[in-house]
Each structure stands twice: as C-alpha cells, then as structure tokens.
mmCIF file of C-alpha atoms and ligand atoms in Angstrom:
data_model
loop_
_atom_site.group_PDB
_atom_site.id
_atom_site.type_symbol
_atom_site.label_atom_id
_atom_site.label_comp_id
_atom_site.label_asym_id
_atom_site.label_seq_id
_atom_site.Cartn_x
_atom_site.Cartn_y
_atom_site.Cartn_z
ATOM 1 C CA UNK A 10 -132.604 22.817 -12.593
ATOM 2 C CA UNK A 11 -132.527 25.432 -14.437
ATOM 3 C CA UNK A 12 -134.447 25.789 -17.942
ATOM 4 C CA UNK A 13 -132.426 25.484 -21.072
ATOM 5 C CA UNK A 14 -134.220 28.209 -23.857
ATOM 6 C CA UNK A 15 -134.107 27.056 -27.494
ATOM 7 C CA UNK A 16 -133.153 31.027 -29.175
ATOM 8 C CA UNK A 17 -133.582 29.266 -32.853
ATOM 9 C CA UNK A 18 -131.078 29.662 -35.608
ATOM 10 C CA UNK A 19 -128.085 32.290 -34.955
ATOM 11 C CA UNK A 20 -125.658 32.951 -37.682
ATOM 12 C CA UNK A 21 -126.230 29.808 -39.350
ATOM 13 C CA UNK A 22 -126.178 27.709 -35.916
ATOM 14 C CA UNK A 23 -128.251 26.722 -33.823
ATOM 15 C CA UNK A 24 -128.620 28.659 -30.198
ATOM 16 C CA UNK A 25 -129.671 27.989 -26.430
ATOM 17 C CA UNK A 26 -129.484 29.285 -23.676
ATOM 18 C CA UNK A 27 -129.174 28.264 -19.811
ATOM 19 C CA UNK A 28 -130.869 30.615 -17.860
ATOM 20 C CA UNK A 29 -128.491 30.544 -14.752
ATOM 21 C CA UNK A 30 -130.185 33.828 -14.317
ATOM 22 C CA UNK A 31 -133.285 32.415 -13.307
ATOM 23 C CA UNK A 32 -131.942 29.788 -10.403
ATOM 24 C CA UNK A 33 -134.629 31.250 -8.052
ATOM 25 C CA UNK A 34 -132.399 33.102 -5.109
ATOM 26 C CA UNK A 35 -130.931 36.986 -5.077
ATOM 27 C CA UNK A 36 -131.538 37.509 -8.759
ATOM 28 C CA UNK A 37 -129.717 33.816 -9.165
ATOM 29 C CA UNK A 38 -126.161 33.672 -11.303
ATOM 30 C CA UNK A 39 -123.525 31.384 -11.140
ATOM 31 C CA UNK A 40 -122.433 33.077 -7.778
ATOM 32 C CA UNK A 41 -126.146 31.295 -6.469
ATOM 33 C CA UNK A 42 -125.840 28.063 -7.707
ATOM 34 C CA UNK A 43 -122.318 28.110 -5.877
ATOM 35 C CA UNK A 44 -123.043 30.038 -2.825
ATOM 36 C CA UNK A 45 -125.928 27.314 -2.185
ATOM 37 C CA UNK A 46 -123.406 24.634 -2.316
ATOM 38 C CA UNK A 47 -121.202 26.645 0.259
ATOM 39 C CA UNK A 48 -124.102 27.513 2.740
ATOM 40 C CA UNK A 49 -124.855 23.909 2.716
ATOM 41 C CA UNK A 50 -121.189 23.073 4.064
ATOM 42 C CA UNK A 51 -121.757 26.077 6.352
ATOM 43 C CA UNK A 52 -124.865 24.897 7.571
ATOM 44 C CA UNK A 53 -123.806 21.413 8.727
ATOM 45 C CA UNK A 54 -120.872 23.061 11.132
ATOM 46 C CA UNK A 55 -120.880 25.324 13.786
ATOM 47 C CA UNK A 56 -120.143 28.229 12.168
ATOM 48 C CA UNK A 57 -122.324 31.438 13.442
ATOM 49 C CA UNK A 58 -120.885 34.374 10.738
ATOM 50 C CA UNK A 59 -119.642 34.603 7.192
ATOM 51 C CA UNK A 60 -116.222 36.036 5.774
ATOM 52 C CA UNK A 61 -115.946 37.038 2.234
ATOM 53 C CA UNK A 62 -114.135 39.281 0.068
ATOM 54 C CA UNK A 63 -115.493 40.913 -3.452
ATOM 55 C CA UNK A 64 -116.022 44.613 -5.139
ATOM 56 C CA UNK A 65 -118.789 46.847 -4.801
ATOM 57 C CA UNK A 66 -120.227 45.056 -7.685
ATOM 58 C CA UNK A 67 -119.699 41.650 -6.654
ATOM 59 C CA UNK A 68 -122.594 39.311 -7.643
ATOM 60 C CA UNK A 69 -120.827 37.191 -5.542
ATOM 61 C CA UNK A 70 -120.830 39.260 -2.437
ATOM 62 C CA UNK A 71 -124.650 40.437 -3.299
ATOM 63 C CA UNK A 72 -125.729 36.422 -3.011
ATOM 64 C CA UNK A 73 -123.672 35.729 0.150
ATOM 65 C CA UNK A 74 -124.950 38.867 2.268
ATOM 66 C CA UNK A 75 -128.828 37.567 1.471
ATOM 67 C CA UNK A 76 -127.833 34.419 2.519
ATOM 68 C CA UNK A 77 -126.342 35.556 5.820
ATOM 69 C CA UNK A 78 -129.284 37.578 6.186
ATOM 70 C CA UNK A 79 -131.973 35.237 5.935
ATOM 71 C CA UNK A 80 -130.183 33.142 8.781
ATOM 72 C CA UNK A 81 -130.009 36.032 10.880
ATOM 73 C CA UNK A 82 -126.080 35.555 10.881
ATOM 74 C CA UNK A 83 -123.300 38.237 10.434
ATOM 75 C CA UNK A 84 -121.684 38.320 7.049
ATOM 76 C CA UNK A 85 -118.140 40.121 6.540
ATOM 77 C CA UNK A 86 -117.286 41.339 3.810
ATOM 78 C CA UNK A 87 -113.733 42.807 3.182
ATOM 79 C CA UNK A 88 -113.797 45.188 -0.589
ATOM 80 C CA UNK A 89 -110.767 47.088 -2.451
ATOM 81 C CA UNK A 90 -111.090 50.536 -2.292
ATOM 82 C CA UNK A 91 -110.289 50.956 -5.728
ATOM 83 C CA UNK A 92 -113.901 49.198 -7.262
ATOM 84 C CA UNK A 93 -115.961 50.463 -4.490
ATOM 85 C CA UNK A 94 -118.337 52.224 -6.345
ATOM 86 C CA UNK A 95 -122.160 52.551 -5.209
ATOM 87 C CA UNK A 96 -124.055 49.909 -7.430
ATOM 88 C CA UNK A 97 -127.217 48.108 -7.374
ATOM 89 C CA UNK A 98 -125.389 45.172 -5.734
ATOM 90 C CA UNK A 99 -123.603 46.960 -2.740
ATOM 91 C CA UNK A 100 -126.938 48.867 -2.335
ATOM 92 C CA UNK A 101 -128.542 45.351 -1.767
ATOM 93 C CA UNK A 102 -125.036 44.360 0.602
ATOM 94 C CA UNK A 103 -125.985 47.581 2.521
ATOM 95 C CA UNK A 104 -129.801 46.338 2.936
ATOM 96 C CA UNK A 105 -128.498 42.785 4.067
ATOM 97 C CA UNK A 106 -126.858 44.542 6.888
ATOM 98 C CA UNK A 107 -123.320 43.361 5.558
ATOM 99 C CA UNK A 108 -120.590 45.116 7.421
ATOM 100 C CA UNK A 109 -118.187 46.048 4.501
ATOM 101 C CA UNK A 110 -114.754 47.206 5.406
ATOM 102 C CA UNK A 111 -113.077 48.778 2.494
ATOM 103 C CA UNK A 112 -109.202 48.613 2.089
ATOM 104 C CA UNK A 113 -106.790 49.426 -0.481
ATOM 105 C CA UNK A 114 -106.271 46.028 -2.544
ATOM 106 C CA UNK A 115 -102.525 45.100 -1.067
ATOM 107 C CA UNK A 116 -104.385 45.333 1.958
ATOM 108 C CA UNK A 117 -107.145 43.247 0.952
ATOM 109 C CA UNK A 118 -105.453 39.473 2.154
ATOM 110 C CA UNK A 119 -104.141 41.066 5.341
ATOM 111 C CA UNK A 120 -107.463 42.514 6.563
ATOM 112 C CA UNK A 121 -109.217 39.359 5.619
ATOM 113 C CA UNK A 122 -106.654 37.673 8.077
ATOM 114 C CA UNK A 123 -107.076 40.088 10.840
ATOM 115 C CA UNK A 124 -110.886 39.885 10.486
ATOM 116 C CA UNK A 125 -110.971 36.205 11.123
ATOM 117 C CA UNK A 126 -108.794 36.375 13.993
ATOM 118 C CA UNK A 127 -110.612 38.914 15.484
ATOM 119 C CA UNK A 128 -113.547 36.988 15.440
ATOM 120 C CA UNK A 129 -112.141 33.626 16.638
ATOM 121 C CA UNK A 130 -110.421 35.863 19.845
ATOM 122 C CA UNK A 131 -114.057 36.999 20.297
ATOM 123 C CA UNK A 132 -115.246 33.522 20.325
ATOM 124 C CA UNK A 133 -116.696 33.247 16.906
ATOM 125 C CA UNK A 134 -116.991 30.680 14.171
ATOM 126 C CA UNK A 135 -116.356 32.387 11.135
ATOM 127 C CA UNK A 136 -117.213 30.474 7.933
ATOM 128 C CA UNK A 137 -114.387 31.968 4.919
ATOM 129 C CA UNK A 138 -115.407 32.207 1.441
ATOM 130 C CA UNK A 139 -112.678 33.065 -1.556
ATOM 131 C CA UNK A 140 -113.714 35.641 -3.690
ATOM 132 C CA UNK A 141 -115.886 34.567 -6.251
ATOM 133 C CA UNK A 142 -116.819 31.625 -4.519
ATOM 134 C CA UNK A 143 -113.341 30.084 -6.240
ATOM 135 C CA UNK A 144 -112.091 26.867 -4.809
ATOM 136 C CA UNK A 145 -113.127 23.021 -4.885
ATOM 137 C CA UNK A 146 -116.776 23.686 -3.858
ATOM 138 C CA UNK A 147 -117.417 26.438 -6.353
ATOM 139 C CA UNK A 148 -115.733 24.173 -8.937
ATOM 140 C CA UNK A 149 -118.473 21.236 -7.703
ATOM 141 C CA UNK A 150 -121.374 23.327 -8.386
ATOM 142 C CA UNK A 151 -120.530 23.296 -11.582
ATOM 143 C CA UNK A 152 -119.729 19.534 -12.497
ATOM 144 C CA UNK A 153 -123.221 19.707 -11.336
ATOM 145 C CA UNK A 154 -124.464 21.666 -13.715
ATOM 146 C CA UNK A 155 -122.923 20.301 -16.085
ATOM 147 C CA UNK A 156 -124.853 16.906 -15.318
ATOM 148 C CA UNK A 157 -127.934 18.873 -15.479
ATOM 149 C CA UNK A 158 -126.882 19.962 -19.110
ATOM 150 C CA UNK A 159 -126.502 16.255 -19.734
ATOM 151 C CA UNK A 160 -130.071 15.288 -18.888
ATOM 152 C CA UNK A 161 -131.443 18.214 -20.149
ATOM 153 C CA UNK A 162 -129.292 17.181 -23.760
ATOM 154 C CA UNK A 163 -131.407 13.892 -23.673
ATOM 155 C CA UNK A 164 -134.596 15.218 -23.027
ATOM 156 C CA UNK A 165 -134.341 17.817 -25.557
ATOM 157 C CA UNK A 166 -132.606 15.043 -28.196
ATOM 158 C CA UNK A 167 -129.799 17.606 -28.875
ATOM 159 C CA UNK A 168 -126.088 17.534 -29.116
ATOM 160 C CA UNK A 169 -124.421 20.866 -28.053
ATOM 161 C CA UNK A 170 -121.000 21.001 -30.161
ATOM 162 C CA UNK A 171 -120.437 24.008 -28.009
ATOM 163 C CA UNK A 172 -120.922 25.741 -24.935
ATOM 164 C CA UNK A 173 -119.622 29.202 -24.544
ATOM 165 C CA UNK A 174 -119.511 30.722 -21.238
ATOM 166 C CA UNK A 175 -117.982 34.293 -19.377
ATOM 167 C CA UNK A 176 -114.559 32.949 -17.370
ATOM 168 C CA UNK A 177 -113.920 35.464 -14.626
ATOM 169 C CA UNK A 178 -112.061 33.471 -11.408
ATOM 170 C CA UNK A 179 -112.737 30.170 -13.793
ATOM 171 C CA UNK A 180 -114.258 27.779 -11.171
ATOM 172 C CA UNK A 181 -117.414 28.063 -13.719
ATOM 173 C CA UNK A 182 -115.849 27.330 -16.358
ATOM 174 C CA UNK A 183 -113.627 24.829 -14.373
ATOM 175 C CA UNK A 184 -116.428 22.694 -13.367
ATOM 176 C CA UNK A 185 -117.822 23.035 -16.826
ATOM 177 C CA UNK A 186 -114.333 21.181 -17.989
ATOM 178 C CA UNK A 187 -114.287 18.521 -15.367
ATOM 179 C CA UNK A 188 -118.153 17.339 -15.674
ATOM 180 C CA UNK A 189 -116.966 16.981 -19.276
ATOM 181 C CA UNK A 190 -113.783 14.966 -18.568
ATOM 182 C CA UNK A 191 -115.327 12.841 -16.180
ATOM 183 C CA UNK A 192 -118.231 11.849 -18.620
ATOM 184 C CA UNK A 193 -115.981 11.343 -21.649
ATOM 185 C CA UNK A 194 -117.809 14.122 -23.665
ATOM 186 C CA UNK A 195 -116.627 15.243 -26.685
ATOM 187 C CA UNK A 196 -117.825 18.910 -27.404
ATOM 188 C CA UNK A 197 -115.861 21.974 -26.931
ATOM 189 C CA UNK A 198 -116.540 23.862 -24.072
ATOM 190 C CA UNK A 199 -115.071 27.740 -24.505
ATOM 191 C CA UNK A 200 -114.640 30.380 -21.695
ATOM 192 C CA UNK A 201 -114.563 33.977 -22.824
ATOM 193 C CA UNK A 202 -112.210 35.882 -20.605
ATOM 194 C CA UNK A 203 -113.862 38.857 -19.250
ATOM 195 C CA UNK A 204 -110.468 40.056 -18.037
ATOM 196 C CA UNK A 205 -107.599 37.913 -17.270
ATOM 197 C CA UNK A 206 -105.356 37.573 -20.177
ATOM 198 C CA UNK A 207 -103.683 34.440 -21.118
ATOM 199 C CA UNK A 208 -101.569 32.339 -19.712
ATOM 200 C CA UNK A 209 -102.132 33.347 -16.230
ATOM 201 C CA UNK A 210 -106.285 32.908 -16.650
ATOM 202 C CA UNK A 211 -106.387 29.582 -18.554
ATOM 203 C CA UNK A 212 -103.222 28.466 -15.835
ATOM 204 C CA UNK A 213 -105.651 29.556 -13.274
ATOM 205 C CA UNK A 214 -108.535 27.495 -14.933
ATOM 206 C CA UNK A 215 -106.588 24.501 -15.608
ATOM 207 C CA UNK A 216 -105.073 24.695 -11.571
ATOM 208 C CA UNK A 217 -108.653 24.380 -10.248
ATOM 209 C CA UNK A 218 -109.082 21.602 -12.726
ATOM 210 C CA UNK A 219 -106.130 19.859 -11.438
ATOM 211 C CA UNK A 220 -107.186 20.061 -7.908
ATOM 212 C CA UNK A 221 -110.661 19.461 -8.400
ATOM 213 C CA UNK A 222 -109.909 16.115 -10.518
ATOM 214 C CA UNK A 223 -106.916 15.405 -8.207
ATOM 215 C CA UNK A 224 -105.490 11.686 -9.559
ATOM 216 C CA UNK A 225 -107.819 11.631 -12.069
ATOM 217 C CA UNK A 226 -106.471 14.572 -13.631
ATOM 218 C CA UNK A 227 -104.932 13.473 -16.720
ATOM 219 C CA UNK A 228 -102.837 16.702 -17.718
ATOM 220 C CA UNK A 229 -102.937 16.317 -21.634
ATOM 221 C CA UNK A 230 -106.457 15.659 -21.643
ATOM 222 C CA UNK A 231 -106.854 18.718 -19.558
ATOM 223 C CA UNK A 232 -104.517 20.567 -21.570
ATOM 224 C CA UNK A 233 -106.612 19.834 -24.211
ATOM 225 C CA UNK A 234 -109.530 20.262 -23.166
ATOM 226 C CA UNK A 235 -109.444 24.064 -21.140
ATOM 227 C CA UNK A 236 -109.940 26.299 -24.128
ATOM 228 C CA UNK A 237 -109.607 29.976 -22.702
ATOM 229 C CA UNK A 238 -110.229 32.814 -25.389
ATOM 230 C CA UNK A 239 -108.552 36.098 -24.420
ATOM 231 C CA UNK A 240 -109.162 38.032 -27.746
ATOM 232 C CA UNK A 241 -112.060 39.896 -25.946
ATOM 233 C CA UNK A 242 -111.504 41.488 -22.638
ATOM 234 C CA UNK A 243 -111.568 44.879 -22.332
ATOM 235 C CA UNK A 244 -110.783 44.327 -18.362
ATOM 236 C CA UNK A 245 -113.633 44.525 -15.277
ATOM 237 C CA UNK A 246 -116.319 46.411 -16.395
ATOM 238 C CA UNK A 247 -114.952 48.628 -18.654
ATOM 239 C CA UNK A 248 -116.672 50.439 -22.066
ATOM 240 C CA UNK A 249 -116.812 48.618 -25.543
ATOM 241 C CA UNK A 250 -119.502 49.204 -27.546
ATOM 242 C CA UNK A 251 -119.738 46.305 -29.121
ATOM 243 C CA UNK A 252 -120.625 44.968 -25.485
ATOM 244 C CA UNK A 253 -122.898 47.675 -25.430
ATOM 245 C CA UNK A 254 -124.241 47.129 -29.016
ATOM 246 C CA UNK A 255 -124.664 43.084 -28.378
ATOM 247 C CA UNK A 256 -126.314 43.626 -25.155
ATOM 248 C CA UNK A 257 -128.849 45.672 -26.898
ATOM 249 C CA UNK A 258 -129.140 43.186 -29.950
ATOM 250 C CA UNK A 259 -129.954 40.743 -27.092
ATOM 251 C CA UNK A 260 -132.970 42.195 -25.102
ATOM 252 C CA UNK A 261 -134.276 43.888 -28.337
ATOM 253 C CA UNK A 262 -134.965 40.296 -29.990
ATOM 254 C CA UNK A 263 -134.583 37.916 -26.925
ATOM 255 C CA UNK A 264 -135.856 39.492 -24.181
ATOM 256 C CA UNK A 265 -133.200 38.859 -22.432
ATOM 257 C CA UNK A 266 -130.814 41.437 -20.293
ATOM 258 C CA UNK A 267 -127.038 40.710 -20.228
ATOM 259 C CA UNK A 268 -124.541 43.004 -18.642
ATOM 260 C CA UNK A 269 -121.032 45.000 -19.112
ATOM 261 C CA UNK A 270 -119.025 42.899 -17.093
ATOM 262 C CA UNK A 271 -119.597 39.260 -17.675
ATOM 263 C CA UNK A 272 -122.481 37.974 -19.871
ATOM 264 C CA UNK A 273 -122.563 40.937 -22.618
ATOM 265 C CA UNK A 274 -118.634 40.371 -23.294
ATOM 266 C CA UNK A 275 -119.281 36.591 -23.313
ATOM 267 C CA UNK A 276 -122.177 36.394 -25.876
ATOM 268 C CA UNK A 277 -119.973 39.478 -27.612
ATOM 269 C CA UNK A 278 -117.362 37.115 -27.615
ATOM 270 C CA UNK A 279 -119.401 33.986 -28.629
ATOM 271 C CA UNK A 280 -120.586 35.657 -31.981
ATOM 272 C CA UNK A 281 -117.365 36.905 -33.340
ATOM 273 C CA UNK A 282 -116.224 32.759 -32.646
ATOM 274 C CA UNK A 283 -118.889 31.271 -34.772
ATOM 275 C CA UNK A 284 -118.797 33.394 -37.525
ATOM 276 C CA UNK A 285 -116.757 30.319 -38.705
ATOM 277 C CA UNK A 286 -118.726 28.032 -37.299
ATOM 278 C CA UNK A 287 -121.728 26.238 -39.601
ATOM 279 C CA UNK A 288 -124.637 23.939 -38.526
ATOM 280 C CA UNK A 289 -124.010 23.378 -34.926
ATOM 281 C CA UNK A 290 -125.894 23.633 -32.126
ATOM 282 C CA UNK A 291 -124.453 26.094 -29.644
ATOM 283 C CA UNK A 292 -125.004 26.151 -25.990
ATOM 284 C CA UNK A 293 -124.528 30.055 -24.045
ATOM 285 C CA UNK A 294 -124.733 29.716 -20.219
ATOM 286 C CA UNK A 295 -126.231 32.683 -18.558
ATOM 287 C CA UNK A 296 -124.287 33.106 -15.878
ATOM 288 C CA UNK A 297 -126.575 36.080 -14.290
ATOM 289 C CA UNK A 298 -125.239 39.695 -13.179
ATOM 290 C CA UNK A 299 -128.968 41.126 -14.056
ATOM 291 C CA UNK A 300 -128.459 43.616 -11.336
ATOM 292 C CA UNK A 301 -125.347 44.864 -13.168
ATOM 293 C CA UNK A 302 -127.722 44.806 -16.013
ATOM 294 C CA UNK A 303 -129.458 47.645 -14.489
ATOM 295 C CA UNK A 304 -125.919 49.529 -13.518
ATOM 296 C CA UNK A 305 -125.123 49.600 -17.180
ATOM 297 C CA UNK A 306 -128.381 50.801 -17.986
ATOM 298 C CA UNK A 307 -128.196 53.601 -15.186
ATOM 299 C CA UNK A 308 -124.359 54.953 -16.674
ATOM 300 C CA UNK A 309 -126.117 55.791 -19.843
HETATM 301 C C1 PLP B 254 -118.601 35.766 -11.393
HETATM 302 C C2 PLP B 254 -119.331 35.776 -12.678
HETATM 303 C C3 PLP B 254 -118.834 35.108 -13.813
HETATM 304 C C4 PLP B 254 -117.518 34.394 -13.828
HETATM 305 O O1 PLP B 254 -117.566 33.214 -13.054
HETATM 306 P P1 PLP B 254 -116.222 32.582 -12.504
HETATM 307 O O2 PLP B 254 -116.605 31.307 -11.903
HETATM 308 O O3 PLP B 254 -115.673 33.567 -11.508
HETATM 309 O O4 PLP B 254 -115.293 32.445 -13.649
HETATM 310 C C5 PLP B 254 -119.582 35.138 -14.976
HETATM 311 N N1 PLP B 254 -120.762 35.797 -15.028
HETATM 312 C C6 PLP B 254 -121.267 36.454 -13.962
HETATM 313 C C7 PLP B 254 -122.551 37.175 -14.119
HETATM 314 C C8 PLP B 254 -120.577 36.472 -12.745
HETATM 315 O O5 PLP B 254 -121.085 37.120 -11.696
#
C-alpha cells in the first residue's frame, strides 16, 4: 500500500497526496502497480519473453524491461521513431538488455504483429502487453487502488470530495471510476488530460469502463461519473511554464519532484480547478514519472 501524505491546507482546501511514486519497484508509478498485476498473469503461464510497445520515455516500457530482466527473460519492445529520444528511461531499457526496434508510428501495429509471429515460428511464448499497460488488467490495478484509498479514508477519518489524477491511456483513471461505481461512492474523481483532447480521451476512458464493468456497467451512471478535463494539455511532453513553474512550487515547499509530462500538468491542472473550490479535502495521486523528473531537469 502505498502511503497517503497529508500536504495541509492548499488554497483554502485541504491536500494529500498518494505517493504512487514510492510503490517500491523501478522508481514505482502507476505503470508498477500495473505491470505487477500483468507479470503475475505472465508468471502463472508458460510464457518465456515479453512484447511491448511505448516511447523512448515510456515509464511504462522502463518498468516492464526491469521486470523481464530480473527473470532473466527477453523483453521486446517495439518504439515510434518519432519520440525516440535518449532519456533517463530508455537509458535504463538499454541497461535491462531490452531489444528496442524503432519504427515509424504507422508501422508501429504491424511490427508488433510480425514480432510475435516471429517468435511463435521460433518456438516462443511471447507474453503481449498494450502500451501503457491499457486494457482490463491495467484497469484492475486500479479498482485496487482505489480500495486501498478506501481503507486508508477510514484510518485517516477523512472524506476526499476529490481526487485529481494525470489521464494519459485512462486505464488509471478508469479503474479509479469503476472502484468508485462499484462501492457506491459519492466524490468526484477528475482526470487531467495530459494530451488527448475531448471526446476521443474521455470516450476512450469511459470504453475501458464499459468493458471493465461489463453488465454492471450502467451507462448514465458512467456517463456521469467519468469527468475528463481537457482545458490543460499542451500535448506529450511539451513546454508550458506554468508546468514548469508548478513543478518548481512543488519540490521547493513539498519536497516532492513531479514531471513535464504527466504529474506537473496534473497538479498544474488541479490548482487552476479548485480555485473555486472551498473547504474540501482534496486527494492528488502521484502517479510517478520521477525519472522524467530528472529529463526535465537535464533540458534546462
Ligand atoms: C502513464 C502515466 C500516466 C497516465 O496513466 P494512464 O493509465 O495511461 O492514463 C500518468 N502519470 C505517469 C507518471 C505515467 O507514467
């Protein structure tokens, strides 16, 4: 579990944090609490090497080449050309032995293809992972969570009105929704898109929902319920400087690093929200990136 940080009073509300960057594996993130969830599926088959696809600054791919590596198994990992710049996390792919083939992105889906069969024809298992870690299981790690949140609201003897969160492939803030619609929670729970504008990200959010929940989905209550904020993005990775001002705001007084891409946009995003927003207690999730933290921090 990870901890939940009481940050004290923020713009006339009250503020925590859940340190998703702390979940103890490959710098953690949400990419860790799903990839553990994946490996676990992995681990009961008979799968002997991994498939995945993500940018050079994929936390996702980062987490998934350390887990390969610590099992001593081959990890795949198919990247578009166009975001294949050296960062701190394909440095770390490189020294998990990952064997990255780099494509142009309309080439991406085909090459993934032709890797797996070429693996099967050479008698290989592979084990496939979407991007992101999107898809039912990603989705699970985070109804999870969301429990955990739960418990952690009783032992603390708070109520969070809100939790804020960065939305990227939205199986995050998918499970986020679901945990909540299962448990008959009222609270809102708001994903700041980092770059997706609306409607195709919140439709993307509200189709994992759908699967995830299957009959149970209820589609006005998860109409209702999938609030998807779009004012924000400035697309992957690129400069603001209120990102850049916020995620100096943040470690100055908190301590705490956030990055370009995901978390600094998110909190960014989070602080403009409430400035309407009086007496309630607020929940961020840190959803990791700290080695894009350091990328930011490099470009400067
Ligand atoms: C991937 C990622 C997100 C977005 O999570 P999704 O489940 O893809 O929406 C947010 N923050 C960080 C640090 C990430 O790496």
């Amino acid at each position: 579990m990870t901890i939940i940080q009481d940050l004290g009073t923020y713009k006339v509300n009250h503020l925590w944090i859940k340190r998703e960057d702390l979940i103890p594996f490959s710098f953690g993130g949400n990419k860790a609490r799903k990839a553990q969830l994946f490996f676990q599926e992995k681990d009961k088959g008979d799968y002997d090497c991994v498939v995945t696809y993500g940018s050079g600054s994929s936390n996702h791919c980062r987490i998934v080449a350390n887990e390969c590596c610590r099992r001593g198994i081959k990890c795949y990992i198919i990247s578009p050309e166009e975001a294949s710049e050296s960062t701190f996390n394909s440095q770390m792919m490189e020294l998990f032995r990952a064997e990255i083939t780099t494509v142009p992105v309309n080439e991406v889906h085909n090459t993934i293809e032709g890797k797996l069969a070429e693996l099967k024809e050479a008698g290989f298992h592979p084990y496939f992972i979407e991007g992101g870690g999107h898809g039912n299981i990603g989705t699970e790690a985070y109804v999870q969570c969301y429990q955990e949140i739960k418990q952690q609201e009783k032992e603390l003897g708070v109520h969070f009105d809100y939790i804020f969160l960065a939305s990227g492939t939205g199986t995050t803030h998918a499970g986020l929704v679901c945990g909540q619609i299962l448990n008959g929670d009222d609270r809102k729970i708001i994903g700041i898109s980092i770059a997706r504008k609306n409607p195709r990200g919140r439709n993307v959010v509200l189709d994992s929902i759908r699967t995830y929940l299957g009959n149970k989905a209820i589609e006005e209550e998860i109409q209702e319920k999938t609030i998807f904020i779009d004012d924000y993005t400035t697309g992957y990775g690129k400069d603001d400087s209120r990102v850049k001002q916020t995620i100096d705001m943040v470690l100055r007084i908190y301590g705490i690093p956030l990055d370009a891409t995901y978390t600094g946009k998110a909190f960014m995003g989070m602080s403009e929200y409430i400035k309407d927003i009086q007496d309630k207690n607020i929940l961020f999730i840190h959803t990791g990136g700290t080695p894009l933290f350091f990328d930011e921090l490099r470009s400067r």
